[in-house]
Amino acid sequence: MKGKRGILARRDFMIATAAAGTAVLSGCFSSHNGGWENLADADAATLKAVCDQIIPADGFPSASEAGVLTYIDRQLTRHYRRHRKAYAAGLEQADRISREHFGAGLESVTTQQQMAVVSALETQNSGFFNLVREHTLEGYYGSPRHGGNRDAVSWRMLGLDEPPLRGRAQYDLRKGSPS
Amino acid sequence: MKRVNAVVIGAGAAGGIVAKELSVAGLSVVLLERGPWYTASDCRKDDLRNQRTTMLGNAFGPADEGNPRVSVDASGAMRTWLPSEGGYQNNAACVGGGTLSYGAQAWRYMPQDFRMRSTYGAPAGSSLEDWPITYDDLEPFYEKAEYEIGVSGDYSGTPFHGPRRHPLPMPPLAPNREFYILEPAAKRLGLHPFHIPMARNSVPYNGRGPCMRCRWCVGFACEVDAKNGSQNTVIPTALASGNCELRTECMAKEVLTDDRGRARGVAYFDASGHLQEQPCDVVVVSACAIESARLLLNSKSRLFPNGIGNRYDMVGRNLQGHHYTGAVGFFDYDTYDDVGPGGSIAISDYNHGTSGLCGGGMLANEFIRLPIHMIDRLPSASPRWGLGHKQAMRAAYKRNIQVFGPTQQIPTADARVTLDPTVRDKWGMPVARISGNVHPHTFDIGEVQAQRAQAWLKEAGAITTVKLSNKATGVSAGQHQAGTCRMGNDPKGSVVDRNCRIHDVDNVFVIDGSVHVNNGGFNPVLTIMAVAYMASASLVQSWKGTGLKS
Ligand SMILES: Cc1cc2nc3c(=O)[nH]c(=O)nc-3n(C[C@H](O)[C@H](O)[C@H](O)COP(=O)(O)OP(=O)(O)OC[C@H]3O[C@@H](n4cnc5c(N)ncnc54)[C@H](O)[C@@H]3O)c2cc1C
Ligand code: SF4
């Protein structure tokens, strides 16, 4: 179930990139109106690579699989409008670092190379790196209503009950002998 | 507009109490509040948008648009802040003020907190002073606040508190897991742990039910209305008296004065932005420490060219709050039980009596940490991002306890609110400009407190601890803001007298955290409430004796 969700999310992402924002997508593509509200597709591809280095997949979804791009994209048209320029410049810089060192855009180099680029970004443009780190963690660990933390996946990962059991989690109901 | 007896500006902790006390005593009252009145259906629990965690905005005001403030740091650098950013130093803007969404810790200060200068002497460069009132003066009003607002808890475990005539009206909530871990450790250290006093129903009280122990308390409104603020206690009583009219989304602009130097009314912008004048006999300013100072400074006239109450340049000075210090302890078993509100156990052994320190502070375990609160509170060696960060989140989230406390502040006259010469809000009024810092001795106290928190956590079995001592370069005057209209007997060294009346204007009162001479080593709200009850009683008395009617 977990793995399948991950694969689905990745495939949807590729379709979205290919469709270049023209087609209305069916299924569960992360952005609810069928495309990004703010991000250009190329920027979304770079951002996905950055976010998934900040929170990679392991037994639990990566940032983008949990909807973090939807979170950031939506907020760039709402509360984080003021950060749009920083995103445009920062993503462009990340892509440029990747092309200079590895000869290809960030979304198409290897995971190891992406990690190296994001580390370089952290030192070369700490302002943008801190912003995107913060926003990625917000999207992943914040409330699902904003498009990230899909199905409260991070809360489940941390062992929180979802939906919350309002005060009942203090009892370990598995304890004791079966009778 | 029809003249009323009193206009109260701000329907928060203090303003709600004043409105109730005056209206029940028979005065006609208009209560002006810049924010709306939220109901339980507006209380949505959003981890990214509440009153404490505000990356996506303040849930309970002010809105980010049109309400800026300015700060100036030690190097003289200026910055404009949005209300949802930390440097703004926000509390709240809605009916209930901070008390709609607060953590509801309801502390009495200790007798020494009212006698700081006499007890310790004032460190050079500080403006540490005694209050003109004592703990004993305030005790009956503390009690009144505890019973009318509704406080649960149990002081019986500690000798470190002022004398009280009665116990709290409600027992504490049942302990959570952190309580059971921290209590024996504190006792082994010879300390006196006890249940935090909380303005929260543990049993049915005042016609409302008890807390259902959810995950989202501090920073949020309570969907079962078990958290007690002015919005569900005194303000409804004020309205039920028939003598109080609450006008929401009304922003007071200035106190208007006549040519004899007395207040004649309040000018305010109504919900549709129109300027209105409400004539009255008495004005009470209860807009919270930063906005109350701003309002007085903005109330300029021929007789008060620098703002009302500001003849000696005292309005806005001595701004203070609390720098929190403490420690995070990481354990090798689950310490988290998902039982709200989370904060449950405290010690006040360290508030006074350490040689070399002017005071100390209470230490308590923290409210529930939402996942977002942990992203930068992991063990020191944790990576900031990548798989390592994700693994550290998983390892630490349910296995940490945080012990923090509000360090006693040593105030300075330079920590202050002035009017910004250029930046204006959406109504065209000059905004608050915040500069200066508390005295550096504050940080010495904070460092010792952080070490004490660390020791408590170690004794409780923490494998590693991270000490968070706070050496901030600016004031920390957000939720706990206080001090800007100091109470005192000397008209040259303070703004209001012991009855919260402005020294040179007999019908203008400032009643809220502004009047605190110092802010104690405890969260301030119960003291704000007790002072509001006390000042209201004396105001009603003068009214009856009638010095105030014009
Ligand atoms: C998340 C949070 C947690 C907290 N936890 C605690 C706690 O556990 N314990 C504790 O002791 N304290 C706590 N506090 C702080 C506490 O809420 C404040 O100390 C208290 O509310 C201050 O009371 P006040 O009367 O001075 O101001 P407020 O309660 O802020 O009331 C002032 C009111 O005036 C209104 N106002 C301002 N300017 C104008 C104007 N020009 N015209 C009209 N209206 C105006 C504001 O909108 C506001 O509603 C917390 C606060 C917050 C936000
Ligand atoms: S913890 Fe209790 S008082 Fe606080 S919001 Fe939840 S139910 Fe209400």
Coordinates of N, CA and C in Angstrom, one line a residue, chain B residues 293-476:
Chain B
A293 N 0.4 51.5 24.9 CA 1.4 52.5 24.8 C 1.3 53.3 23.5
R294 N 1.1 52.6 22.4 CA 0.9 53.3 21.1 C -0.3 54.2 21.1
L295 N -1.4 53.7 21.7 CA -2.6 54.5 21.7 C -2.4 55.8 22.5
L296 N -1.7 55.7 23.6 CA -1.5 56.9 24.4 C -0.6 57.9 23.7
L297 N 0.4 57.3 23.0 CA 1.4 58.2 22.3 C 0.7 58.8 21.1
N298 N -0.3 58.1 20.5 CA -1.0 58.7 19.4 C -2.1 59.6 19.8
S299 N -2.4 59.7 21.1 CA -3.4 60.6 21.6 C -2.8 62.0 21.9
K300 N -2.5 62.7 20.9 CA -1.8 64.0 21.0 C -2.8 65.2 20.9
S301 N -2.5 66.2 21.7 CA -3.4 67.4 21.6 C -2.6 68.6 22.1
R302 N -3.2 69.7 22.2 CA -2.5 70.9 22.6 C -1.9 70.7 24.0
L303 N -2.7 70.2 24.9 CA -2.2 70.0 26.3 C -1.3 68.8 26.4
F304 N -1.4 67.9 25.5 CA -0.6 66.7 25.6 C 0.2 66.5 24.2
P305 N 1.2 67.4 24.0 CA 1.8 67.3 22.7 C 2.6 66.0 22.4
N306 N 3.0 65.3 23.5 CA 3.8 64.1 23.3 C 2.9 62.8 23.6
G307 N 1.6 63.0 23.6 CA 0.7 61.9 24.0 C 0.2 62.0 25.4
I308 N -0.9 61.4 25.6 CA -1.6 61.6 26.9 C -0.8 60.7 27.9
G309 N -0.6 61.2 29.1 CA 0.1 60.4 30.2 C 1.6 60.4 30.0
N310 N 2.1 61.2 29.0 CA 3.5 61.1 28.6 C 4.3 62.3 29.0
R311 N 3.9 63.1 30.0 CA 4.5 64.3 30.3 C 6.0 64.1 30.6
Y312 N 6.4 63.0 31.2 CA 7.8 62.8 31.6 C 8.4 61.7 30.8
D313 N 7.9 61.5 29.6 CA 8.5 60.6 28.6 C 8.6 59.1 29.2
M314 N 7.6 58.7 29.9 CA 7.6 57.4 30.5 C 6.8 56.4 29.7
V315 N 5.8 56.9 28.9 CA 5.0 55.9 28.2 C 5.8 55.1 27.2
G316 N 5.7 53.8 27.3 CA 6.4 52.9 26.3 C 7.7 52.4 26.9
R317 N 8.2 52.9 28.0 CA 9.5 52.4 28.5 C 9.3 51.2 29.3
N318 N 10.4 50.5 29.7 CA 10.4 49.3 30.5 C 9.6 48.2 29.9
L319 N 9.6 48.2 28.6 CA 8.9 47.0 27.9 C 9.7 45.7 28.2
Q320 N 8.9 44.7 28.6 CA 9.5 43.4 29.0 C 8.5 42.3 28.6
G321 N 9.0 41.1 28.8 CA 8.1 40.0 28.6 C 8.7 38.8 29.3
H322 N 9.1 37.8 28.6 CA 9.9 36.7 29.2 C 10.8 36.1 28.1
H323 N 12.1 35.9 28.4 CA 12.9 35.0 27.6 C 12.8 33.7 28.2
Y324 N 12.4 32.7 27.4 CA 12.2 31.3 28.0 C 13.6 30.6 27.9
T325 N 13.9 29.9 28.9 CA 15.1 29.1 28.8 C 14.8 27.7 29.5
G326 N 15.6 26.7 29.1 CA 15.3 25.4 29.6 C 16.1 24.4 28.9
A327 N 15.6 23.2 28.8 CA 16.3 22.1 28.1 C 15.3 21.1 27.6
V328 N 15.8 20.3 26.6 CA 15.1 19.2 26.0 C 15.8 17.9 26.4
G329 N 15.1 17.0 27.0 CA 15.8 15.7 27.3 C 15.2 14.6 26.4
F330 N 16.2 13.8 25.9 CA 15.8 12.6 25.0 C 15.9 11.3 25.8
F331 N 14.9 10.5 25.7 CA 14.8 9.3 26.4 C 14.8 8.1 25.5
D332 N 15.0 6.9 26.1 CA 15.0 5.7 25.3 C 13.7 4.9 25.4
Y333 N 12.7 5.6 25.8 CA 11.4 4.9 25.8 C 10.3 6.0 25.5
D334 N 9.1 5.7 25.2 CA 8.1 6.7 24.9 C 7.7 7.4 26.1
T335 N 7.8 8.7 26.0 CA 7.4 9.6 27.1 C 6.1 10.3 26.8
Y336 N 5.7 10.2 25.5 CA 4.6 10.9 25.0 C 3.3 10.1 25.0
D337 N 2.2 10.6 25.5 CA 1.0 9.8 25.6 C -0.2 10.5 24.9
D338 N 0.1 11.6 24.2 CA -1.0 12.2 23.4 C -2.2 12.7 24.3
V339 N -1.9 13.0 25.5 CA -2.9 13.5 26.4 C -2.7 15.0 26.6
G340 N -3.6 15.8 26.1 CA -3.5 17.2 26.2 C -3.9 17.7 27.6
P341 N -3.6 19.0 27.9 CA -2.8 19.9 27.1 C -1.3 19.7 27.1
G342 N -0.9 18.8 27.9 CA 0.6 18.4 27.9 C 1.3 19.0 29.1
G343 N 1.3 20.3 29.3 CA 1.9 21.0 30.4 C 1.2 20.5 31.7
S344 N 1.9 20.0 32.7 CA 1.2 19.4 33.8 C 2.0 19.7 35.1
I345 N 3.3 19.7 35.1 CA 4.0 19.7 36.4 C 5.0 20.9 36.4
A346 N 5.2 21.5 37.6 CA 6.1 22.6 37.7 C 6.8 22.6 39.0
I347 N 7.8 23.4 39.1 CA 8.5 23.7 40.4 C 8.7 25.2 40.5
S348 N 8.5 25.7 41.7 CA 8.8 27.1 41.9 C 9.8 27.3 43.0
D349 N 10.6 26.2 43.2 CA 11.7 26.3 44.2 C 12.7 27.3 43.8
Y350 N 12.9 27.6 42.5 CA 14.0 28.4 42.0 C 13.6 29.9 41.7
N351 N 12.4 30.3 42.1 CA 12.0 31.6 41.7 C 12.8 32.7 42.5
H352 N 13.1 32.4 43.7 CA 13.9 33.4 44.5 C 14.9 32.7 45.4
G353 N 15.8 33.5 45.9 CA 16.7 32.9 46.9 C 18.0 32.3 46.5
T354 N 18.4 32.5 45.2 CA 19.7 32.0 44.8 C 20.7 33.1 44.9
S355 N 21.8 32.9 45.6 CA 22.7 34.0 45.9 C 23.4 34.4 44.5
G356 N 23.5 35.7 44.3 CA 24.1 36.2 43.1 C 23.1 36.5 42.0
L357 N 21.8 36.0 42.1 CA 20.8 36.2 41.1 C 19.7 37.0 41.6
C358 N 19.2 38.0 40.8 CA 18.0 38.8 41.2 C 16.8 38.0 40.7
G359 N 16.4 37.0 41.5 CA 15.2 36.2 41.1 C 15.6 35.0 40.3
G360 N 14.6 34.4 39.7 CA 14.9 33.1 39.0 C 13.7 32.9 38.1
G361 N 13.0 31.8 38.3 CA 11.8 31.6 37.5 C 11.2 30.2 37.8
M362 N 10.0 30.0 37.4 CA 9.3 28.8 37.5 C 9.8 27.9 36.4
L363 N 9.8 26.6 36.6 CA 10.2 25.6 35.5 C 9.0 24.7 35.4
A364 N 8.6 24.4 34.2 CA 7.5 23.5 34.0 C 7.7 22.6 32.7
N365 N 7.0 21.5 32.6 CA 7.1 20.8 31.3 C 6.3 21.5 30.3
E366 N 6.6 21.3 29.0 CA 6.0 22.1 27.9 C 4.7 21.5 27.6
F367 N 3.8 22.3 26.9 CA 2.6 21.8 26.3 C 3.0 20.8 25.2
I368 N 2.0 20.1 24.7 CA 2.2 19.1 23.6 C 3.0 19.8 22.5
R369 N 4.1 19.1 22.0 CA 4.8 19.5 20.9 C 4.2 18.9 19.6
L370 N 3.7 19.7 18.8 CA 3.2 19.2 17.5 C 4.4 18.8 16.7
P371 N 4.3 17.9 15.7 CA 5.5 17.5 14.9 C 6.3 18.7 14.4
I372 N 5.6 19.7 13.9 CA 6.3 20.8 13.3 C 7.2 21.5 14.4
H373 N 6.9 21.4 15.6 CA 7.7 22.1 16.7 C 9.0 21.3 16.9
M374 N 9.1 20.1 16.4 CA 10.3 19.3 16.7 C 11.4 19.4 15.6
I375 N 11.0 20.0 14.5 CA 12.0 20.0 13.4 C 13.3 20.6 13.7
D376 N 13.4 21.5 14.6 CA 14.7 22.1 15.0 C 15.0 21.9 16.4
R377 N 14.4 20.9 17.0 CA 14.6 20.6 18.5 C 15.1 19.2 18.7
L378 N 15.9 18.7 17.7 CA 16.4 17.3 17.8 C 17.7 17.3 18.5
P379 N 18.2 16.1 18.9 CA 19.5 16.0 19.6 C 20.6 16.7 18.7
S380 N 21.5 17.3 19.4 CA 22.5 18.2 18.8 C 23.2 17.6 17.5
A381 N 23.4 16.4 17.5 CA 24.2 15.8 16.4 C 23.3 15.5 15.2
S382 N 22.0 15.8 15.3 CA 21.1 15.4 14.1 C 21.4 16.2 12.9
P383 N 21.4 15.6 11.7 CA 21.5 16.4 10.5 C 20.3 17.3 10.4
R384 N 20.4 18.4 9.6 CA 19.3 19.4 9.5 C 18.4 18.9 8.4
W385 N 18.8 18.0 7.5 CA 17.9 17.6 6.4 C 18.4 16.2 6.0
G386 N 17.6 15.7 5.0 CA 18.0 14.4 4.5 C 17.4 13.2 5.4
L387 N 17.8 12.0 5.0 CA 17.3 10.8 5.7 C 17.6 10.9 7.2
G388 N 18.8 11.5 7.5 CA 19.2 11.5 8.9 C 18.2 12.4 9.7
H389 N 17.7 13.4 9.1 CA 16.7 14.3 9.8 C 15.4 13.5 10.0
K390 N 15.0 12.9 9.0 CA 13.7 12.1 9.0 C 13.8 11.0 10.1
Q391 N 15.0 10.3 10.1 CA 15.1 9.3 11.1 C 15.2 9.9 12.5
A392 N 15.8 11.0 12.7 CA 15.9 11.6 14.0 C 14.5 12.1 14.5
M393 N 13.7 12.6 13.5 CA 12.3 12.9 13.9 C 11.6 11.7 14.4
R394 N 11.7 10.6 13.7 CA 11.0 9.3 14.1 C 11.5 8.9 15.5
A395 N 12.9 9.0 15.7 CA 13.4 8.5 16.9 C 13.1 9.4 18.1
A396 N 12.9 10.7 17.9 CA 12.8 11.6 19.0 C 11.4 12.0 19.3
Y397 N 10.5 11.9 18.3 CA 9.2 12.6 18.5 C 8.5 12.2 19.8
K398 N 8.4 10.9 20.0 CA 7.6 10.5 21.2 C 8.5 10.2 22.4
R399 N 9.8 10.6 22.3 CA 10.7 10.3 23.3 C 11.5 11.5 23.9
N400 N 10.8 12.5 24.1 CA 11.5 13.7 24.6 C 10.6 14.4 25.6
I401 N 11.2 15.0 26.6 CA 10.5 15.9 27.5 C 11.2 17.3 27.5
Q402 N 10.4 18.3 27.5 CA 11.0 19.7 27.5 C 10.6 20.4 28.8
V403 N 11.6 20.9 29.4 CA 11.3 21.7 30.6 C 11.8 23.1 30.4
F404 N 10.9 24.1 30.5 CA 11.2 25.5 30.3 C 10.6 26.4 31.3
G405 N 11.0 27.6 31.3 CA 10.4 28.5 32.2 C 10.6 30.0 31.8
P406 N 9.7 30.8 32.3 CA 9.9 32.3 32.1 C 10.8 32.9 33.1
T407 N 12.0 33.3 32.6 CA 13.0 33.9 33.5 C 12.5 35.3 33.9
Q408 N 12.7 35.6 35.2 CA 12.5 36.9 35.7 C 13.2 37.9 34.9
Q409 N 12.6 39.0 34.4 CA 13.3 40.0 33.6 C 13.7 41.1 34.4
I410 N 14.9 41.6 34.1 CA 15.4 42.8 34.8 C 15.2 43.9 33.8
P411 N 14.3 44.8 34.0 CA 13.9 45.8 33.0 C 14.9 46.9 32.8
T412 N 14.9 47.6 31.7 CA 15.6 48.8 31.5 C 14.7 49.8 30.9
A413 N 15.0 51.1 31.1 CA 14.2 52.2 30.6 C 14.4 52.3 29.0
D414 N 15.4 51.7 28.5 CA 15.7 51.8 27.1 C 14.9 50.8 26.2
A415 N 14.4 49.8 26.9 CA 13.6 48.8 26.1 C 12.2 49.5 26.0
R416 N 11.8 49.9 24.8 CA 10.6 50.7 24.7 C 9.9 50.7 23.4
V417 N 8.6 51.2 23.6 CA 7.8 51.4 22.4 C 7.7 52.9 22.1
T418 N 8.0 53.2 20.9 CA 7.8 54.6 20.5 C 6.9 54.6 19.2
L419 N 6.6 55.7 18.6 CA 5.9 55.7 17.4 C 6.9 55.8 16.2
D420 N 6.6 55.0 15.2 CA 7.5 55.1 14.0 C 7.2 56.3 13.3
P421 N 8.3 57.1 12.9 CA 8.0 58.4 12.2 C 7.4 58.2 10.8
T422 N 7.6 57.1 10.2 CA 7.1 57.0 8.8 C 6.1 55.9 8.5
V423 N 6.3 54.7 9.2 CA 5.4 53.6 8.8 C 4.0 53.7 9.5
R424 N 3.0 53.5 8.7 CA 1.6 53.7 9.2 C 0.8 52.4 8.9
D425 N -0.3 52.2 9.7 CA -1.1 51.1 9.5 C -2.2 51.4 8.5
K426 N -3.1 50.5 8.3 CA -4.1 50.7 7.2 C -5.1 51.8 7.5
W427 N -5.1 52.3 8.7 CA -6.0 53.4 9.1 C -5.2 54.7 9.0
G428 N -3.9 54.6 8.7 CA -3.1 55.8 8.6 C -2.5 56.3 9.9
M429 N -2.5 55.4 10.9 CA -1.9 55.8 12.2 C -0.5 55.3 12.3
P430 N 0.4 56.1 12.9 CA 1.8 55.7 13.1 C 1.8 54.4 13.9
V431 N 2.7 53.4 13.5 CA 2.7 52.1 14.2 C 3.8 52.1 15.3
A432 N 3.7 51.0 16.1 CA 4.6 50.9 17.2 C 6.0 50.5 16.7
R433 N 7.0 51.1 17.3 CA 8.4 50.9 17.0 C 9.1 50.4 18.3
I434 N 9.7 49.2 18.2 CA 10.2 48.5 19.4 C 11.7 48.5 19.4
S435 N 12.3 49.0 20.5 CA 13.8 49.0 20.5 C 14.3 48.7 21.9
G436 N 15.6 48.4 22.0 CA 16.2 48.2 23.3 C 16.1 46.7 23.7
N437 N 16.6 46.5 24.9 CA 16.6 45.1 25.4 C 16.6 45.2 27.0
V438 N 16.2 44.1 27.5 CA 16.2 44.0 29.0 C 17.7 44.0 29.5
H439 N 17.9 44.1 30.8 CA 19.2 44.1 31.3 C 19.9 42.7 31.2
P440 N 21.2 42.8 30.9 CA 21.9 41.5 30.6 C 21.9 40.5 31.8
H441 N 21.7 41.0 33.0 CA 21.6 40.0 34.1 C 20.4 39.0 33.9
T442 N 19.4 39.4 33.2 CA 18.3 38.5 32.8 C 18.9 37.2 32.2
F443 N 19.9 37.4 31.4 CA 20.5 36.2 30.7 C 21.3 35.4 31.6
D444 N 21.9 36.0 32.6 CA 22.6 35.2 33.7 C 21.6 34.3 34.4
I445 N 20.5 34.9 34.7 CA 19.4 34.1 35.4 C 19.0 32.9 34.5
G446 N 18.8 33.3 33.2 CA 18.3 32.3 32.2 C 19.3 31.1 32.1
E447 N 20.5 31.4 32.1 CA 21.6 30.4 32.0 C 21.5 29.4 33.1
V448 N 21.4 29.9 34.3 CA 21.3 29.1 35.5 C 20.0 28.2 35.4
Q449 N 18.9 28.8 35.0 CA 17.6 28.1 34.9 C 17.7 27.0 33.9
A450 N 18.4 27.2 32.8 CA 18.5 26.2 31.8 C 19.3 25.0 32.3
Q451 N 20.4 25.3 33.1 CA 21.2 24.2 33.7 C 20.3 23.4 34.7
R452 N 19.4 24.1 35.4 CA 18.6 23.5 36.4 C 17.6 22.5 35.6
A453 N 17.0 23.0 34.5 CA 16.1 22.2 33.7 C 16.8 20.9 33.2
Q454 N 18.1 21.1 32.8 CA 18.9 20.0 32.3 C 19.1 19.0 33.4
A455 N 19.4 19.5 34.6 CA 19.7 18.6 35.8 C 18.4 17.8 36.1
W456 N 17.3 18.4 36.1 CA 16.0 17.7 36.4 C 15.8 16.6 35.3
L457 N 16.0 16.9 34.1 CA 15.8 16.0 33.0 C 16.7 14.8 33.1
K458 N 18.0 15.1 33.5 CA 19.0 14.0 33.6 C 18.6 13.1 34.8
E459 N 18.1 13.7 35.9 CA 17.7 12.9 37.0 C 16.5 12.0 36.6
A460 N 15.7 12.5 35.7 CA 14.5 11.8 35.2 C 14.9 10.7 34.3
G461 N 16.1 10.6 33.9 CA 16.6 9.5 33.0 C 16.8 9.8 31.6
A462 N 16.9 11.1 31.3 CA 17.2 11.5 29.9 C 18.6 11.0 29.5
I463 N 18.7 10.4 28.3 CA 20.0 9.9 27.8 C 20.9 11.1 27.4
T464 N 20.2 12.0 26.6 CA 21.0 13.2 26.3 C 20.1 14.4 26.5
T465 N 20.7 15.5 26.7 CA 19.9 16.8 26.9 C 20.5 17.9 26.0
V466 N 19.6 18.7 25.6 CA 20.1 19.9 24.8 C 19.6 21.1 25.6
K467 N 20.6 22.0 26.0 CA 20.3 23.1 26.8 C 19.9 24.3 25.9
L468 N 18.8 25.0 26.2 CA 18.4 26.1 25.4 C 18.4 27.4 26.3
S469 N 19.6 28.0 26.4 CA 19.6 29.3 27.1 C 19.6 30.4 26.1
N470 N 18.8 31.4 26.4 CA 18.4 32.4 25.4 C 19.2 33.7 25.7
K471 N 20.0 34.0 24.7 CA 20.8 35.3 24.9 C 20.3 36.3 23.8
A472 N 19.0 36.4 23.7 CA 18.5 37.2 22.6 C 19.0 38.7 22.6
T473 N 19.2 39.2 21.4 CA 19.7 40.6 21.4 C 18.6 41.6 21.4
G474 N 17.3 41.2 21.6 CA 16.2 42.2 21.7 C 15.2 41.7 22.7
V475 N 14.3 42.5 23.0 CA 13.3 42.2 24.0 C 12.5 41.0 23.5
S476 N 11.9 40.2 24.4 CA 11.0 39.1 24.1 C 9.6 39.6 24.7

